[in-house]
mmCIF file with all atom_site columns, C-alpha atoms in Angstrom:
data_model
loop_
_atom_site.group_PDB
_atom_site.id
_atom_site.type_symbol
_atom_site.label_atom_id
_atom_site.label_alt_id
_atom_site.label_comp_id
_atom_site.label_asym_id
_atom_site.label_entity_id
_atom_site.label_seq_id
_atom_site.pdbx_PDB_ins_code
_atom_site.Cartn_x
_atom_site.Cartn_y
_atom_site.Cartn_z
_atom_site.occupancy
_atom_site.B_iso_or_equiv
_atom_site.pdbx_formal_charge
_atom_site.auth_seq_id
_atom_site.auth_comp_id
_atom_site.auth_asym_id
_atom_site.auth_atom_id
_atom_site.pdbx_PDB_model_num
ATOM 1   C CA . MET V 1 1   ? 113.992 122.381 97.879  1.00 0.00 ? 1003 MET V CA 1
ATOM 2   C CA . ASP V 1 2   ? 116.363 120.320 100.152 1.00 0.00 ? 1004 ASP V CA 1
ATOM 3   C CA . VAL V 1 3   ? 115.594 116.877 101.561 1.00 0.00 ? 1005 VAL V CA 1
ATOM 4   C CA . TYR V 1 4   ? 117.374 115.885 104.670 1.00 0.00 ? 1006 TYR V CA 1
ATOM 5   C CA . GLU V 1 5   ? 117.400 112.063 105.177 1.00 0.00 ? 1007 GLU V CA 1
ATOM 6   C CA . ARG V 1 6   ? 118.429 110.806 108.648 1.00 0.00 ? 1008 ARG V CA 1
ATOM 7   C CA . THR V 1 7   ? 119.658 107.484 107.412 1.00 0.00 ? 1009 THR V CA 1
ATOM 8   C CA . ARG V 1 8   ? 122.798 107.256 105.316 1.00 0.00 ? 1010 ARG V CA 1
ATOM 9   C CA . SER V 1 9   ? 121.668 103.938 103.673 1.00 0.00 ? 1011 SER V CA 1
ATOM 10  C CA . ASN V 1 10  ? 119.759 103.622 100.527 1.00 0.00 ? 1012 ASN V CA 1
ATOM 11  C CA . LEU V 1 11  ? 115.998 103.623 101.128 1.00 0.00 ? 1013 LEU V CA 1
ATOM 12  C CA . ALA V 1 12  ? 115.045 102.159 97.794  1.00 0.00 ? 1014 ALA V CA 1
ATOM 13  C CA . GLU V 1 13  ? 114.187 98.592  98.846  1.00 0.00 ? 1015 GLU V CA 1
ATOM 14  C CA . ARG V 1 14  ? 112.376 99.109  102.111 1.00 0.00 ? 1016 ARG V CA 1
ATOM 15  C CA . GLY V 1 15  ? 108.640 98.693  102.612 1.00 0.00 ? 1017 GLY V CA 1
ATOM 16  C CA . GLN V 1 16  ? 105.734 96.980  101.049 1.00 0.00 ? 1018 GLN V CA 1
ATOM 17  C CA . GLY V 1 17  ? 102.227 97.477  99.984  1.00 0.00 ? 1019 GLY V CA 1
ATOM 18  C CA . ILE V 1 18  ? 101.702 101.227 98.983  1.00 0.00 ? 1020 ILE V CA 1
ATOM 19  C CA . ALA V 1 19  ? 98.211  101.702 97.645  1.00 0.00 ? 1021 ALA V CA 1
ATOM 20  C CA . LEU V 1 20  ? 97.467  105.047 95.916  1.00 0.00 ? 1022 LEU V CA 1
ATOM 21  C CA . PRO V 1 21  ? 94.156  106.301 94.538  1.00 0.00 ? 1023 PRO V CA 1
ATOM 22  C CA . PRO V 1 22  ? 94.333  106.745 90.683  1.00 0.00 ? 1024 PRO V CA 1
ATOM 23  C CA . PHE V 1 23  ? 93.600  110.523 90.977  1.00 0.00 ? 1025 PHE V CA 1
ATOM 24  C CA . LEU V 1 24  ? 96.554  110.935 93.287  1.00 0.00 ? 1026 LEU V CA 1
ATOM 25  C CA . VAL V 1 25  ? 98.962  109.129 90.885  1.00 0.00 ? 1027 VAL V CA 1
ATOM 26  C CA . ARG V 1 26  ? 97.603  111.370 88.023  1.00 0.00 ? 1028 ARG V CA 1
ATOM 27  C CA . GLU V 1 27  ? 98.208  114.453 90.060  1.00 0.00 ? 1029 GLU V CA 1
ATOM 28  C CA . LEU V 1 28  ? 101.736 113.196 91.050  1.00 0.00 ? 1030 LEU V CA 1
ATOM 29  C CA . ILE V 1 29  ? 102.456 112.739 87.417  1.00 0.00 ? 1031 ILE V CA 1
ATOM 30  C CA . ALA V 1 30  ? 101.037 116.075 86.281  1.00 0.00 ? 1032 ALA V CA 1
ATOM 31  C CA . ARG V 1 31  ? 103.169 117.913 88.832  1.00 0.00 ? 1033 ARG V CA 1
ATOM 32  C CA . GLY V 1 32  ? 106.318 115.992 87.892  1.00 0.00 ? 1034 GLY V CA 1
ATOM 33  C CA . TYR V 1 33  ? 106.860 114.061 91.171  1.00 0.00 ? 1035 TYR V CA 1
ATOM 34  C CA . ILE V 1 34  ? 106.667 110.737 89.360  1.00 0.00 ? 1036 ILE V CA 1
ATOM 35  C CA . GLY V 1 35  ? 106.955 109.704 85.787  1.00 0.00 ? 1037 GLY V CA 1
ATOM 36  C CA . GLU V 1 36  ? 104.411 108.409 83.222  1.00 0.00 ? 1038 GLU V CA 1
ATOM 37  C CA . ASP V 1 37  ? 106.458 105.029 83.564  1.00 0.00 ? 1039 ASP V CA 1
ATOM 38  C CA . PHE V 1 38  ? 105.548 104.751 87.347  1.00 0.00 ? 1040 PHE V CA 1
ATOM 39  C CA . PRO V 1 39  ? 105.210 100.890 87.534  1.00 0.00 ? 1041 PRO V CA 1
ATOM 40  C CA . ALA V 1 40  ? 102.081 100.311 89.593  1.00 0.00 ? 1042 ALA V CA 1
ATOM 41  C CA . GLN V 1 41  ? 99.562  97.517  89.498  1.00 0.00 ? 1043 GLN V CA 1
ATOM 42  C CA . GLU V 1 42  ? 95.909  98.583  88.827  1.00 0.00 ? 1044 GLU V CA 1
ATOM 43  C CA . ASN V 1 43  ? 93.365  97.020  91.180  1.00 0.00 ? 1045 ASN V CA 1
ATOM 44  C CA . ARG V 1 44  ? 89.635  97.570  90.672  1.00 0.00 ? 1046 ARG V CA 1
ATOM 45  C CA . GLU V 1 45  ? 88.197  95.744  93.726  1.00 0.00 ? 1047 GLU V CA 1
ATOM 46  C CA . ARG V 1 46  ? 89.101  94.234  97.078  1.00 0.00 ? 1048 ARG V CA 1
ATOM 47  C CA . ILE V 1 47  ? 88.219  90.647  97.789  1.00 0.00 ? 1049 ILE V CA 1
ATOM 48  C CA . TRP V 1 48  ? 87.829  89.578  101.367 1.00 0.00 ? 1050 TRP V CA 1
ATOM 49  C CA . LEU V 1 49  ? 88.801  85.906  101.987 1.00 0.00 ? 1051 LEU V CA 1
ATOM 50  C CA . VAL V 1 50  ? 88.741  83.715  105.246 1.00 0.00 ? 1052 VAL V CA 1
ATOM 51  C CA . PRO V 1 51  ? 90.272  80.210  105.683 1.00 0.00 ? 1053 PRO V CA 1
ATOM 52  C CA . ASP V 1 52  ? 88.048  77.431  104.924 1.00 0.00 ? 1054 ASP V CA 1
ATOM 53  C CA . GLN V 1 53  ? 88.918  73.783  105.241 1.00 0.00 ? 1055 GLN V CA 1
ATOM 54  C CA . ARG V 1 54  ? 86.570  72.927  102.305 1.00 0.00 ? 1056 ARG V CA 1
ATOM 55  C CA . CYS V 1 55  ? 88.507  75.219  99.747  1.00 0.00 ? 1057 CYS V CA 1
ATOM 56  C CA . ALA V 1 56  ? 92.283  75.690  99.381  1.00 0.00 ? 1058 ALA V CA 1
ATOM 57  C CA . THR V 1 57  ? 91.744  79.343  98.251  1.00 0.00 ? 1059 THR V CA 1
ATOM 58  C CA . GLY V 1 58  ? 89.589  80.191  101.296 1.00 0.00 ? 1060 GLY V CA 1
ATOM 59  C CA . ARG V 1 59  ? 86.022  81.369  101.369 1.00 0.00 ? 1061 ARG V CA 1
ATOM 60  C CA . GLU V 1 60  ? 85.122  84.641  99.783  1.00 0.00 ? 1062 GLU V CA 1
ATOM 61  C CA . LEU V 1 61  ? 83.179  86.863  102.080 1.00 0.00 ? 1063 LEU V CA 1
ATOM 62  C CA . TRP V 1 62  ? 82.465  89.756  99.775  1.00 0.00 ? 1064 TRP V CA 1
ATOM 63  C CA . ARG V 1 63  ? 83.756  92.035  96.939  1.00 0.00 ? 1065 ARG V CA 1
ATOM 64  C CA . GLN V 1 64  ? 84.323  95.669  97.532  1.00 0.00 ? 1066 GLN V CA 1
ATOM 65  C CA . PRO V 1 65  ? 84.735  98.282  94.728  1.00 0.00 ? 1067 PRO V CA 1
ATOM 66  C CA . SER V 1 66  ? 88.227  99.798  95.384  1.00 0.00 ? 1068 SER V CA 1
ATOM 67  C CA . SER V 1 67  ? 90.086  101.333 92.648  1.00 0.00 ? 1069 SER V CA 1
ATOM 68  C CA . VAL V 1 68  ? 93.726  101.726 93.801  1.00 0.00 ? 1070 VAL V CA 1
ATOM 69  C CA . LEU V 1 69  ? 97.311  101.381 92.144  1.00 0.00 ? 1071 LEU V CA 1
ATOM 70  C CA . THR V 1 70  ? 99.599  99.310  94.197  1.00 0.00 ? 1072 THR V CA 1
ATOM 71  C CA . CYS V 1 71  ? 103.366 99.256  94.324  1.00 0.00 ? 1073 CYS V CA 1
ATOM 72  C CA . ASN V 1 72  ? 106.048 98.849  96.990  1.00 0.00 ? 1074 ASN V CA 1
ATOM 73  C CA . TRP V 1 73  ? 107.808 101.676 98.782  1.00 0.00 ? 1075 TRP V CA 1
ATOM 74  C CA . GLY V 1 74  ? 111.094 101.141 96.737  1.00 0.00 ? 1076 GLY V CA 1
ATOM 75  C CA . LEU V 1 75  ? 109.341 101.907 93.531  1.00 0.00 ? 1077 LEU V CA 1
ATOM 76  C CA . LEU V 1 76  ? 107.880 105.137 94.792  1.00 0.00 ? 1078 LEU V CA 1
ATOM 77  C CA . TRP V 1 77  ? 110.931 106.148 96.544  1.00 0.00 ? 1079 TRP V CA 1
ATOM 78  C CA . ARG V 1 78  ? 113.025 105.766 93.412  1.00 0.00 ? 1080 ARG V CA 1
ATOM 79  C CA . GLN V 1 79  ? 110.631 107.841 91.305  1.00 0.00 ? 1081 GLN V CA 1
ATOM 80  C CA . LEU V 1 80  ? 110.572 110.688 93.972  1.00 0.00 ? 1082 LEU V CA 1
ATOM 81  C CA . ARG V 1 81  ? 114.506 110.593 94.557  1.00 0.00 ? 1083 ARG V CA 1
ATOM 82  C CA . ALA V 1 82  ? 115.128 110.663 90.792  1.00 0.00 ? 1084 ALA V CA 1
ATOM 83  C CA . ARG V 1 83  ? 113.613 114.224 90.679  1.00 0.00 ? 1085 ARG V CA 1
ATOM 84  C CA . ILE V 1 84  ? 115.721 115.605 93.409  1.00 0.00 ? 1086 ILE V CA 1
ATOM 85  C CA . PRO V 1 85  ? 119.176 116.928 92.268  1.00 0.00 ? 1087 PRO V CA 1
ATOM 86  C CA . ASP V 1 86  ? 122.057 115.232 94.316  1.00 0.00 ? 1088 ASP V CA 1
ATOM 87  C CA . SER V 1 87  ? 123.036 118.735 95.497  1.00 0.00 ? 1089 SER V CA 1
ATOM 88  C CA . CYS V 1 88  ? 119.710 118.940 97.208  1.00 0.00 ? 1090 CYS V CA 1
ATOM 89  C CA . TYR V 1 89  ? 119.585 115.553 98.918  1.00 0.00 ? 1091 TYR V CA 1
ATOM 90  C CA . HIS V 1 90  ? 121.322 115.315 102.189 1.00 0.00 ? 1092 HIS V CA 1
ATOM 91  C CA . ALA V 1 91  ? 121.711 111.578 103.341 1.00 0.00 ? 1093 ALA V CA 1
ATOM 92  C CA . GLY V 1 92  ? 122.694 111.001 107.005 1.00 0.00 ? 1094 GLY V CA 1
ATOM 93  C CA . GLN V 1 93  ? 121.659 114.472 108.109 1.00 0.00 ? 1095 GLN V CA 1
ATOM 94  C CA . GLU V 1 94  ? 118.878 114.320 110.721 1.00 0.00 ? 1096 GLU V CA 1
ATOM 95  C CA . VAL V 1 95  ? 116.958 117.536 111.458 1.00 0.00 ? 1097 VAL V CA 1
ATOM 96  C CA . ALA V 1 96  ? 117.182 118.274 115.061 1.00 0.00 ? 1098 ALA V CA 1
ATOM 97  C CA . GLU V 1 97  ? 114.707 121.131 115.315 1.00 0.00 ? 1099 GLU V CA 1
ATOM 98  C CA . THR V 1 98  ? 112.978 123.812 113.446 1.00 0.00 ? 1100 THR V CA 1
ATOM 99  C CA . GLY V 1 99  ? 112.481 127.509 114.444 1.00 0.00 ? 1101 GLY V CA 1
ATOM 100 C CA . ASP V 1 100 ? 114.319 130.702 114.184 1.00 0.00 ? 1102 ASP V CA 1
ATOM 101 C CA . ILE V 1 101 ? 117.827 130.794 113.091 1.00 0.00 ? 1103 ILE V CA 1
ATOM 102 C CA . PRO V 1 102 ? 120.316 133.535 114.153 1.00 0.00 ? 1104 PRO V CA 1
ATOM 103 C CA . ASP V 1 103 ? 119.317 136.043 111.589 1.00 0.00 ? 1105 ASP V CA 1
ATOM 104 C CA . GLY V 1 104 ? 115.664 135.794 112.702 1.00 0.00 ? 1106 GLY V CA 1
ATOM 105 C CA . ALA V 1 105 ? 114.446 133.849 109.694 1.00 0.00 ? 1107 ALA V CA 1
ATOM 106 C CA . ALA V 1 106 ? 112.740 130.401 109.969 1.00 0.00 ? 1108 ALA V CA 1
ATOM 107 C CA . GLY V 1 107 ? 114.866 127.429 109.439 1.00 0.00 ? 1109 GLY V CA 1
ATOM 108 C CA . ILE V 1 108 ? 116.138 123.988 110.520 1.00 0.00 ? 1110 ILE V CA 1
ATOM 109 C CA . SER V 1 109 ? 119.213 122.818 112.384 1.00 0.00 ? 1111 SER V CA 1
ATOM 110 C CA . THR V 1 110 ? 120.670 119.327 111.849 1.00 0.00 ? 1112 THR V CA 1
ATOM 111 C CA . GLU V 1 111 ? 122.383 117.114 114.404 1.00 0.00 ? 1113 GLU V CA 1
ATOM 112 C CA . GLU V 1 112 ? 125.731 118.110 112.924 1.00 0.00 ? 1114 GLU V CA 1
ATOM 113 C CA . GLY V 1 113 ? 124.913 121.722 113.754 1.00 0.00 ? 1115 GLY V CA 1
ATOM 114 C CA . LEU V 1 114 ? 124.092 122.827 110.258 1.00 0.00 ? 1116 LEU V CA 1
ATOM 115 C CA . LEU V 1 115 ? 121.748 125.748 110.078 1.00 0.00 ? 1117 LEU V CA 1
ATOM 116 C CA . ARG V 1 116 ? 119.525 126.294 107.061 1.00 0.00 ? 1118 ARG V CA 1
ATOM 117 C CA . ARG V 1 117 ? 116.940 128.769 106.110 1.00 0.00 ? 1119 ARG V CA 1
ATOM 118 C CA . ALA V 1 118 ? 113.549 127.294 105.162 1.00 0.00 ? 1120 ALA V CA 1
ATOM 119 C CA . ASP V 1 119 ? 110.269 128.720 103.866 1.00 0.00 ? 1121 ASP V CA 1
ATOM 120 C CA . LEU V 1 120 ? 108.524 125.381 104.635 1.00 0.00 ? 1122 LEU V CA 1
ATOM 121 C CA . VAL V 1 121 ? 109.515 122.434 106.679 1.00 0.00 ? 1123 VAL V CA 1
ATOM 122 C CA . VAL V 1 122 ? 107.696 119.147 106.148 1.00 0.00 ? 1124 VAL V CA 1
ATOM 123 C CA . GLY V 1 123 ? 108.527 116.554 108.919 1.00 0.00 ? 1125 GLY V CA 1
ATOM 124 C CA . ALA V 1 124 ? 108.168 112.984 107.716 1.00 0.00 ? 1126 ALA V CA 1
ATOM 125 C CA . ASP V 1 125 ? 110.260 111.482 110.382 1.00 0.00 ? 1127 ASP V CA 1
ATOM 126 C CA . GLY V 1 126 ? 107.997 108.559 111.653 1.00 0.00 ? 1128 GLY V CA 1
ATOM 127 C CA . TYR V 1 127 ? 105.992 107.718 114.691 1.00 0.00 ? 1129 TYR V CA 1
ATOM 128 C CA . ARG V 1 128 ? 108.770 108.973 117.107 1.00 0.00 ? 1130 ARG V CA 1
ATOM 129 C CA . SER V 1 129 ? 108.902 112.284 115.275 1.00 0.00 ? 1131 SER V CA 1
ATOM 130 C CA . ARG V 1 130 ? 111.131 114.880 116.892 1.00 0.00 ? 1132 ARG V CA 1
ATOM 131 C CA . LEU V 1 131 ? 109.454 117.500 114.772 1.00 0.00 ? 1133 LEU V CA 1
ATOM 132 C CA . ARG V 1 132 ? 105.884 116.650 115.829 1.00 0.00 ? 1134 ARG V CA 1
ATOM 133 C CA . ARG V 1 133 ? 107.021 116.983 119.480 1.00 0.00 ? 1135 ARG V CA 1
ATOM 134 C CA . GLN V 1 134 ? 108.370 120.393 118.699 1.00 0.00 ? 1136 GLN V CA 1
ATOM 135 C CA . VAL V 1 135 ? 105.326 121.569 116.810 1.00 0.00 ? 1137 VAL V CA 1
ATOM 136 C CA . VAL V 1 136 ? 102.793 119.963 119.052 1.00 0.00 ? 1138 VAL V CA 1
ATOM 137 C CA . PRO V 1 137 ? 104.337 119.550 122.548 1.00 0.00 ? 1139 PRO V CA 1
ATOM 138 C CA . GLY V 1 138 ? 102.790 116.733 124.433 1.00 0.00 ? 1140 GLY V CA 1
ATOM 139 C CA . ALA V 1 139 ? 101.235 114.937 121.385 1.00 0.00 ? 1141 ALA V CA 1
ATOM 140 C CA . ALA V 1 140 ? 102.238 111.315 121.406 1.00 0.00 ? 1142 ALA V CA 1
ATOM 141 C CA . PRO V 1 141 ? 101.172 108.308 119.335 1.00 0.00 ? 1143 PRO V CA 1
ATOM 142 C CA . ARG V 1 142 ? 98.500  106.258 120.864 1.00 0.00 ? 1144 ARG V CA 1
ATOM 143 C CA . TYR V 1 143 ? 98.342  102.520 120.656 1.00 0.00 ? 1145 TYR V CA 1
ATOM 144 C CA . ALA V 1 144 ? 95.301  101.620 118.437 1.00 0.00 ? 1146 ALA V CA 1
ATOM 145 C CA . GLY V 1 145 ? 94.763  98.160  119.913 1.00 0.00 ? 1147 GLY V CA 1
ATOM 146 C CA . TYR V 1 146 ? 96.415  96.087  117.190 1.00 0.00 ? 1148 TYR V CA 1
ATOM 147 C CA . ALA V 1 147 ? 99.663  95.417  115.493 1.00 0.00 ? 1149 ALA V CA 1
ATOM 148 C CA . LEU V 1 148 ? 100.360 94.996  111.855 1.00 0.00 ? 1150 LEU V CA 1
ATOM 149 C CA . TRP V 1 149 ? 103.269 93.284  110.233 1.00 0.00 ? 1151 TRP V CA 1
ATOM 150 C CA . ARG V 1 150 ? 103.764 93.794  106.559 1.00 0.00 ? 1152 ARG V CA 1
ATOM 151 C CA . GLY V 1 151 ? 106.287 91.998  104.273 1.00 0.00 ? 1153 GLY V CA 1
ATOM 152 C CA . GLY V 1 152 ? 106.597 90.197  101.059 1.00 0.00 ? 1154 GLY V CA 1
ATOM 153 C CA . VAL V 1 153 ? 106.263 86.459  100.875 1.00 0.00 ? 1155 VAL V CA 1
ATOM 154 C CA . PRO V 1 154 ? 106.906 84.469  97.686  1.00 0.00 ? 1156 PRO V CA 1
ATOM 155 C CA . VAL V 1 155 ? 103.645 83.000  96.470  1.00 0.00 ? 1157 VAL V CA 1
ATOM 156 C CA . ARG V 1 156 ? 105.050 79.456  96.413  1.00 0.00 ? 1158 ARG V CA 1
ATOM 157 C CA . LEU V 1 157 ? 105.262 79.574  100.185 1.00 0.00 ? 1159 LEU V CA 1
ATOM 158 C CA . LEU V 1 158 ? 101.663 80.421  100.646 1.00 0.00 ? 1160 LEU V CA 1
ATOM 159 C CA . GLY V 1 159 ? 100.471 76.892  100.682 1.00 0.00 ? 1161 GLY V CA 1
ATOM 160 C CA . GLY V 1 160 ? 97.501  76.999  98.352  1.00 0.00 ? 1162 GLY V CA 1
ATOM 161 C CA . LEU V 1 161 ? 96.999  80.711  98.359  1.00 0.00 ? 1163 LEU V CA 1
ATOM 162 C CA . GLU V 1 162 ? 98.575  80.967  94.912  1.00 0.00 ? 1164 GLU V CA 1
ATOM 163 C CA . GLN V 1 163 ? 95.165  79.785  93.535  1.00 0.00 ? 1165 GLN V CA 1
ATOM 164 C CA . ALA V 1 164 ? 93.437  82.614  95.474  1.00 0.00 ? 1166 ALA V CA 1
ATOM 165 C CA . LEU V 1 165 ? 95.833  85.147  93.878  1.00 0.00 ? 1167 LEU V CA 1
ATOM 166 C CA . ASP V 1 166 ? 94.970  83.759  90.413  1.00 0.00 ? 1168 ASP V CA 1
ATOM 167 C CA . MET V 1 167 ? 91.397  84.111  91.370  1.00 0.00 ? 1169 MET V CA 1
ATOM 168 C CA . ILE V 1 168 ? 91.627  87.746  92.315  1.00 0.00 ? 1170 ILE V CA 1
ATOM 169 C CA . GLY V 1 169 ? 93.198  88.965  88.977  1.00 0.00 ? 1171 GLY V CA 1
ATOM 170 C CA . GLN V 1 170 ? 92.927  92.734  88.722  1.00 0.00 ? 1172 GLN V CA 1
ATOM 171 C CA . ALA V 1 171 ? 91.856  92.930  92.432  1.00 0.00 ? 1173 ALA V CA 1
ATOM 172 C CA . TYR V 1 172 ? 93.772  92.794  95.605  1.00 0.00 ? 1174 TYR V CA 1
ATOM 173 C CA . GLY V 1 173 ? 92.696  90.607  98.503  1.00 0.00 ? 1175 GLY V CA 1
ATOM 174 C CA . THR V 1 174 ? 92.497  90.695  102.286 1.00 0.00 ? 1176 THR V CA 1
ATOM 175 C CA . ALA V 1 175 ? 92.979  87.475  104.156 1.00 0.00 ? 1177 ALA V CA 1
ATOM 176 C CA . VAL V 1 176 ? 91.051  87.418  107.299 1.00 0.00 ? 1178 VAL V CA 1
ATOM 177 C CA . PHE V 1 177 ? 92.328  85.060  110.024 1.00 0.00 ? 1179 PHE V CA 1
ATOM 178 C CA . PRO V 1 178 ? 91.893  84.553  113.718 1.00 0.00 ? 1180 PRO V CA 1
ATOM 179 C CA . GLY V 1 179 ? 93.538  87.598  115.345 1.00 0.00 ? 1181 GLY V CA 1
ATOM 180 C CA . GLY V 1 180 ? 93.823  89.866  112.352 1.00 0.00 ? 1182 GLY V CA 1
ATOM 181 C CA . ALA V 1 181 ? 93.776  90.399  108.614 1.00 0.00 ? 1183 ALA V CA 1
ATOM 182 C CA . GLY V 1 182 ? 96.477  90.831  105.986 1.00 0.00 ? 1184 GLY V CA 1
ATOM 183 C CA . PRO V 1 183 ? 96.616  92.234  102.443 1.00 0.00 ? 1185 PRO V CA 1
ATOM 184 C CA . LEU V 1 184 ? 97.207  90.008  99.458  1.00 0.00 ? 1186 LEU V CA 1
ATOM 185 C CA . LEU V 1 185 ? 98.892  92.242  96.802  1.00 0.00 ? 1187 LEU V CA 1
ATOM 186 C CA . PRO V 1 186 ? 99.999  90.044  93.931  1.00 0.00 ? 1188 PRO V CA 1
ATOM 187 C CA . ASP V 1 187 ? 103.206 90.841  92.161  1.00 0.00 ? 1189 ASP V CA 1
ATOM 188 C CA . HIS V 1 188 ? 102.482 90.553  88.410  1.00 0.00 ? 1190 HIS V CA 1
ATOM 189 C CA . GLY V 1 189 ? 106.141 90.840  87.408  1.00 0.00 ? 1191 GLY V CA 1
ATOM 190 C CA . ASP V 1 190 ? 106.045 94.407  86.087  1.00 0.00 ? 1192 ASP V CA 1
ATOM 191 C CA . CYS V 1 191 ? 105.846 96.101  89.486  1.00 0.00 ? 1193 CYS V CA 1
ATOM 192 C CA . SER V 1 192 ? 109.006 95.348  91.261  1.00 0.00 ? 1194 SER V CA 1
#
């Protein structure tokens, strides 16, 4: 297996808020993609909160059973990357296209002109995917009618919401506010 990563930079610290079903984590461990030591936070329910002037933690709308393991992208990326030999990981080499290579076999070509034979190509190259355009010409992302910004904010800056995070314990929350909603994924210290 070879992995071609278009960026030359280390991806280990990018992203926030990955939620995986427990059965998927068990399967990833069983197949050797991640280790038994995968540092994820177990969450058993989702709590929906709305701002409320009468309570610093907001008003709880409802609790929803939702068993997930949460982590951030950096943790998952490091676990996956650790299992790929350096000789098979090609940073800074963007796949330009897939298709037949000169000997008639299936393969890929990179921006640098490198041709590689491939039995299977998985394109995980984002919403502006070159490979999607090649495999499904005319397919294009469609605006879903909302935008989502995700990031990490230190609890001390949440102005009263740290009590809400204490309240939710082994759950994760969704704060609902005018114009949208956002996940509350507490960092319990062993997941970063």
